[in-house]
Amino acid sequence: MLAQGPADRIEIDAGMLARFMPMHLLLDAGGRALAYGPTLERVLASAAVPGARFEDLFDVRAPGGAVTIHEVLERGGSRFRMVPRHGLRVGLRGLGLPLCGGKRILLNLTFGIDLISAVRDLSLTDADFAATDLAMELLYLAEANAAVTRELRGLNLRLEGARVAAEEEAMTDALTGLRNRRAADLVLERMCAARASFGLLHMDLDYFKAVNDTLGHAAGDLVLANVGSILRDQLRAEDCAARIGGDEFVMIIAGRSEPGTLQAIADRIIARICQPMEFEGKSIRVSASIGIIRSVDFATPDAAHLLASADRALYAAKHAGRGQAVLLHSGGD
Amino acid sequence: MDALMLRSLQCYVIGTFGAARWQAVCAKAGLVVGTFEPMLHYEPGTADQIAQVAAEVLGRPAETIWEDVGTHLVTNPDREGVRRLLRFGGVTFADFLHSLEELPGRARLALPDLDMPDVTLVEVGGDRFEVTCRSHLRATQRVLVGLLTAMADDYGALCVIDAGEDDRTTVAILDPRHAKARRFDLALPAR
């Protein structure tokens, strides 16, 4: 600190003041405007005239209740917030101090957090701010942040897409396009937990091993892929068809408990599978056996128990002669 | 840094030569996924390796490709953000050159863990500058050359820009107001 005395008094003319503080307002002792910084002049537009009273120019928000510049400085110390009554309605933050033994009052203002909208609305440029102002850095940071956020949002969407695809893949049997064992177990567990009523079909292809042995795996794969498309064709979107083993399939028919309906679905599937398929000019014939059970036959449906019962029904179907569907009522509960 | 370079390379190749050529680059490089994520981390040096493959596929030197990537970063309308962020550096092209030393600091404000190369600028004469950019990637200097060329254009300045030895690039401003500068508003219009 300098000692009080003539040495620490400096003179500064209006031009210099405007460069150091483009948002200043110089008032006389009565609170009337003597000079406006060039940027503040743009904010206030036509209201920025010499002699205008502070309280006519600004609506003071803090300190609360203060109206005139004297009240502002008295109550709020040197810091305050206000909004221009004319020109651009933008929040301004400021600092004010009496000068020249109270004959002048100097205010220096800033846009604070409203900087970006003020810059946009007044088309301000670099030259409208003091060289020491951090306005450019703030504008830069706001845009850099927006760009980073946009990239992160994009990354999130792409990762989410990849996750959904990976999950779908993890639940799908690649050869037939049906669900796999894991997916079928999940669906079954979920439906048991919800006490939903549904029919469970357990299907095994007949003569499939013979196709594989005589015509090779390519022929076997063709049969499996065909069965896949038949099941997709015969079932509704809310049903679930899965390949759970080599030539073993499980179908969950949602909301169907009538024996006749379930039997008809199974018969239709078998009829389609029994139709000859063609592989490299040769005709292939397979058939299928299906065991049917109904969730309503079980007092406390449980996935493992239901699958075991469906397997017994399938065994009964095979035993009864192939190419048949057998519905087993007694769940064995 | 590799992630940003790779992403920029990907955008440039897809935008200029089409997705099929980029897929060819990825296939030749043995990549399983054909997308580089700007916000993820890649092994340092990956960008130079992929550029070498791109050079073979596209039949042009890697240096030329990187210079074009630098220009594309600034001029591509989809990436207007990069040009805007750079224009915050100053009102004239010389101001902008001086702001290059601040670039790593500015980038770290937005992405604290970004390993930006150190940039130093020396004013060697009235309108002559030397920019030194030390990076583990050979690509960096060339991207800088392309970027400076495009920014000179943006400011309407006529310049000679030379990539020299030791990561040093010289910039000679022949005429700072050779053409009309592209318009730059400090704030984007409200959406």
PDB file of N, CA, C and O in Angstrom, chain A residues 119-146:
ATOM      1  N   VAL A 119     -23.820 -11.546 -25.327  1.00  0.00           N
ATOM      2  CA  VAL A 119     -22.928 -11.531 -26.492  1.00  0.00           C
ATOM      3  C   VAL A 119     -23.732 -11.825 -27.759  1.00  0.00           C
ATOM      4  O   VAL A 119     -23.568 -11.185 -28.795  1.00  0.00           O
ATOM      5  N   ARG A 120     -24.651 -12.770 -27.644  1.00  0.00           N
ATOM      6  CA  ARG A 120     -25.470 -13.156 -28.793  1.00  0.00           C
ATOM      7  C   ARG A 120     -26.408 -12.003 -29.181  1.00  0.00           C
ATOM      8  O   ARG A 120     -26.441 -11.574 -30.328  1.00  0.00           O
ATOM      9  N   ASP A 121     -27.132 -11.461 -28.191  1.00  0.00           N
ATOM     10  CA  ASP A 121     -28.160 -10.479 -28.506  1.00  0.00           C
ATOM     11  C   ASP A 121     -27.579  -9.157 -28.984  1.00  0.00           C
ATOM     12  O   ASP A 121     -28.199  -8.451 -29.770  1.00  0.00           O
ATOM     13  N   LEU A 122     -26.398  -8.791 -28.498  1.00  0.00           N
ATOM     14  CA  LEU A 122     -25.803  -7.512 -28.897  1.00  0.00           C
ATOM     15  C   LEU A 122     -24.723  -7.693 -29.961  1.00  0.00           C
ATOM     16  O   LEU A 122     -24.090  -6.732 -30.362  1.00  0.00           O
ATOM     17  N   SER A 123     -24.509  -8.952 -30.397  1.00  0.00           N
ATOM     18  CA  SER A 123     -23.427  -9.267 -31.346  1.00  0.00           C
ATOM     19  C   SER A 123     -22.107  -8.645 -30.878  1.00  0.00           C
ATOM     20  O   SER A 123     -21.426  -7.961 -31.633  1.00  0.00           O
ATOM     21  N   LEU A 124     -21.789  -8.859 -29.615  1.00  0.00           N
ATOM     22  CA  LEU A 124     -20.542  -8.298 -29.073  1.00  0.00           C
ATOM     23  C   LEU A 124     -19.343  -9.024 -29.678  1.00  0.00           C
ATOM     24  O   LEU A 124     -19.444 -10.179 -30.088  1.00  0.00           O
ATOM     25  N   THR A 125     -18.220  -8.311 -29.738  1.00  0.00           N
ATOM     26  CA  THR A 125     -16.982  -8.923 -30.222  1.00  0.00           C
ATOM     27  C   THR A 125     -15.918  -8.762 -29.155  1.00  0.00           C
ATOM     28  O   THR A 125     -16.131  -8.120 -28.126  1.00  0.00           O
ATOM     29  N   ASP A 126     -14.767  -9.364 -29.467  1.00  0.00           N
ATOM     30  CA  ASP A 126     -13.589  -9.270 -28.632  1.00  0.00           C
ATOM     31  C   ASP A 126     -13.333  -7.825 -28.185  1.00  0.00           C
ATOM     32  O   ASP A 126     -12.959  -7.565 -27.045  1.00  0.00           O
ATOM     33  N   ALA A 127     -13.541  -6.870 -29.102  1.00  0.00           N
ATOM     34  CA  ALA A 127     -13.204  -5.464 -28.845  1.00  0.00           C
ATOM     35  C   ALA A 127     -14.144  -4.830 -27.831  1.00  0.00           C
ATOM     36  O   ALA A 127     -13.852  -3.762 -27.299  1.00  0.00           O
ATOM     37  N   ASP A 128     -15.277  -5.457 -27.531  1.00  0.00           N
ATOM     38  CA  ASP A 128     -16.216  -4.895 -26.572  1.00  0.00           C
ATOM     39  C   ASP A 128     -15.848  -5.236 -25.133  1.00  0.00           C
ATOM     40  O   ASP A 128     -16.520  -4.802 -24.207  1.00  0.00           O
ATOM     41  N   PHE A 129     -14.811  -6.053 -24.976  1.00  0.00           N
ATOM     42  CA  PHE A 129     -14.401  -6.426 -23.624  1.00  0.00           C
ATOM     43  C   PHE A 129     -12.994  -5.917 -23.359  1.00  0.00           C
ATOM     44  O   PHE A 129     -12.190  -5.761 -24.280  1.00  0.00           O
ATOM     45  N   ALA A 130     -12.705  -5.668 -22.081  1.00  0.00           N
ATOM     46  CA  ALA A 130     -11.344  -5.297 -21.718  1.00  0.00           C
ATOM     47  C   ALA A 130     -10.434  -6.489 -22.005  1.00  0.00           C
ATOM     48  O   ALA A 130     -10.870  -7.642 -21.916  1.00  0.00           O
ATOM     49  N   ALA A 131      -9.181  -6.191 -22.352  1.00  0.00           N
ATOM     50  CA  ALA A 131      -8.255  -7.282 -22.683  1.00  0.00           C
ATOM     51  C   ALA A 131      -8.057  -8.236 -21.512  1.00  0.00           C
ATOM     52  O   ALA A 131      -7.701  -9.394 -21.692  1.00  0.00           O
ATOM     53  N   THR A 132      -8.311  -7.736 -20.280  1.00  0.00           N
ATOM     54  CA  THR A 132      -8.121  -8.586 -19.097  1.00  0.00           C
ATOM     55  C   THR A 132      -9.373  -9.400 -18.759  1.00  0.00           C
ATOM     56  O   THR A 132      -9.340 -10.254 -17.890  1.00  0.00           O
ATOM     57  N   ASP A 133     -10.477  -9.128 -19.426  1.00  0.00           N
ATOM     58  CA  ASP A 133     -11.742  -9.801 -19.130  1.00  0.00           C
ATOM     59  C   ASP A 133     -11.639 -11.284 -19.488  1.00  0.00           C
ATOM     60  O   ASP A 133     -11.026 -11.643 -20.490  1.00  0.00           O
ATOM     61  N   LEU A 134     -12.268 -12.137 -18.675  1.00  0.00           N
ATOM     62  CA  LEU A 134     -12.238 -13.569 -18.963  1.00  0.00           C
ATOM     63  C   LEU A 134     -13.416 -13.993 -19.852  1.00  0.00           C
ATOM     64  O   LEU A 134     -13.696 -15.183 -19.987  1.00  0.00           O
ATOM     65  N   ALA A 135     -14.077 -13.010 -20.470  1.00  0.00           N
ATOM     66  CA  ALA A 135     -15.259 -13.330 -21.279  1.00  0.00           C
ATOM     67  C   ALA A 135     -14.940 -14.351 -22.370  1.00  0.00           C
ATOM     68  O   ALA A 135     -15.683 -15.316 -22.565  1.00  0.00           O
ATOM     69  N   MET A 136     -13.810 -14.132 -23.085  1.00  0.00           N
ATOM     70  CA  MET A 136     -13.464 -15.046 -24.172  1.00  0.00           C
ATOM     71  C   MET A 136     -13.277 -16.472 -23.647  1.00  0.00           C
ATOM     72  O   MET A 136     -13.730 -17.435 -24.248  1.00  0.00           O
ATOM     73  N   GLU A 137     -12.604 -16.568 -22.492  1.00  0.00           N
ATOM     74  CA  GLU A 137     -12.360 -17.892 -21.911  1.00  0.00           C
ATOM     75  C   GLU A 137     -13.680 -18.567 -21.537  1.00  0.00           C
ATOM     76  O   GLU A 137     -13.864 -19.758 -21.732  1.00  0.00           O
ATOM     77  N   LEU A 138     -14.614 -17.753 -20.997  1.00  0.00           N
ATOM     78  CA  LEU A 138     -15.899 -18.320 -20.588  1.00  0.00           C
ATOM     79  C   LEU A 138     -16.690 -18.808 -21.809  1.00  0.00           C
ATOM     80  O   LEU A 138     -17.249 -19.907 -21.813  1.00  0.00           O
ATOM     81  N   LEU A 139     -16.696 -17.990 -22.856  1.00  0.00           N
ATOM     82  CA  LEU A 139     -17.411 -18.378 -24.084  1.00  0.00           C
ATOM     83  C   LEU A 139     -16.779 -19.631 -24.672  1.00  0.00           C
ATOM     84  O   LEU A 139     -17.464 -20.575 -25.099  1.00  0.00           O
ATOM     85  N   TYR A 140     -15.446 -19.648 -24.679  1.00  0.00           N
ATOM     86  CA  TYR A 140     -14.711 -20.790 -25.207  1.00  0.00           C
ATOM     87  C   TYR A 140     -15.066 -22.049 -24.418  1.00  0.00           C
ATOM     88  O   TYR A 140     -15.381 -23.091 -24.984  1.00  0.00           O
ATOM     89  N   LEU A 141     -15.036 -21.889 -23.087  1.00  0.00           N
ATOM     90  CA  LEU A 141     -15.280 -23.046 -22.236  1.00  0.00           C
ATOM     91  C   LEU A 141     -16.696 -23.583 -22.423  1.00  0.00           C
ATOM     92  O   LEU A 141     -16.914 -24.795 -22.462  1.00  0.00           O
ATOM     93  N   ALA A 142     -17.650 -22.681 -22.553  1.00  0.00           N
ATOM     94  CA  ALA A 142     -19.034 -23.108 -22.739  1.00  0.00           C
ATOM     95  C   ALA A 142     -19.160 -23.938 -24.017  1.00  0.00           C
ATOM     96  O   ALA A 142     -19.814 -24.985 -24.035  1.00  0.00           O
ATOM     97  N   GLU A 143     -18.510 -23.476 -25.082  1.00  0.00           N
ATOM     98  CA  GLU A 143     -18.612 -24.240 -26.338  1.00  0.00           C
ATOM     99  C   GLU A 143     -17.840 -25.545 -26.281  1.00  0.00           C
ATOM    100  O   GLU A 143     -18.280 -26.573 -26.793  1.00  0.00           O
ATOM    101  N   ALA A 144     -16.642 -25.490 -25.655  1.00  0.00           N
ATOM    102  CA  ALA A 144     -15.848 -26.720 -25.547  1.00  0.00           C
ATOM    103  C   ALA A 144     -16.623 -27.760 -24.744  1.00  0.00           C
ATOM    104  O   ALA A 144     -16.684 -28.937 -25.106  1.00  0.00           O
ATOM    105  N   ASN A 145     -17.261 -27.296 -23.656  1.00  0.00           N
ATOM    106  CA  ASN A 145     -18.044 -28.205 -22.834  1.00  0.00           C
ATOM    107  C   ASN A 145     -19.207 -28.808 -23.590  1.00  0.00           C
ATOM    108  O   ASN A 145     -19.492 -29.999 -23.478  1.00  0.00           O
ATOM    109  N   ALA A 146     -19.884 -27.968 -24.363  1.00  0.00           N
ATOM    110  CA  ALA A 146     -21.016 -28.457 -25.148  1.00  0.00           C
ATOM    111  C   ALA A 146     -20.532 -29.512 -26.141  1.00  0.00           C
ATOM    112  O   ALA A 146     -21.188 -30.534 -26.341  1.00  0.00           O
TER     113      ALA A 146
END
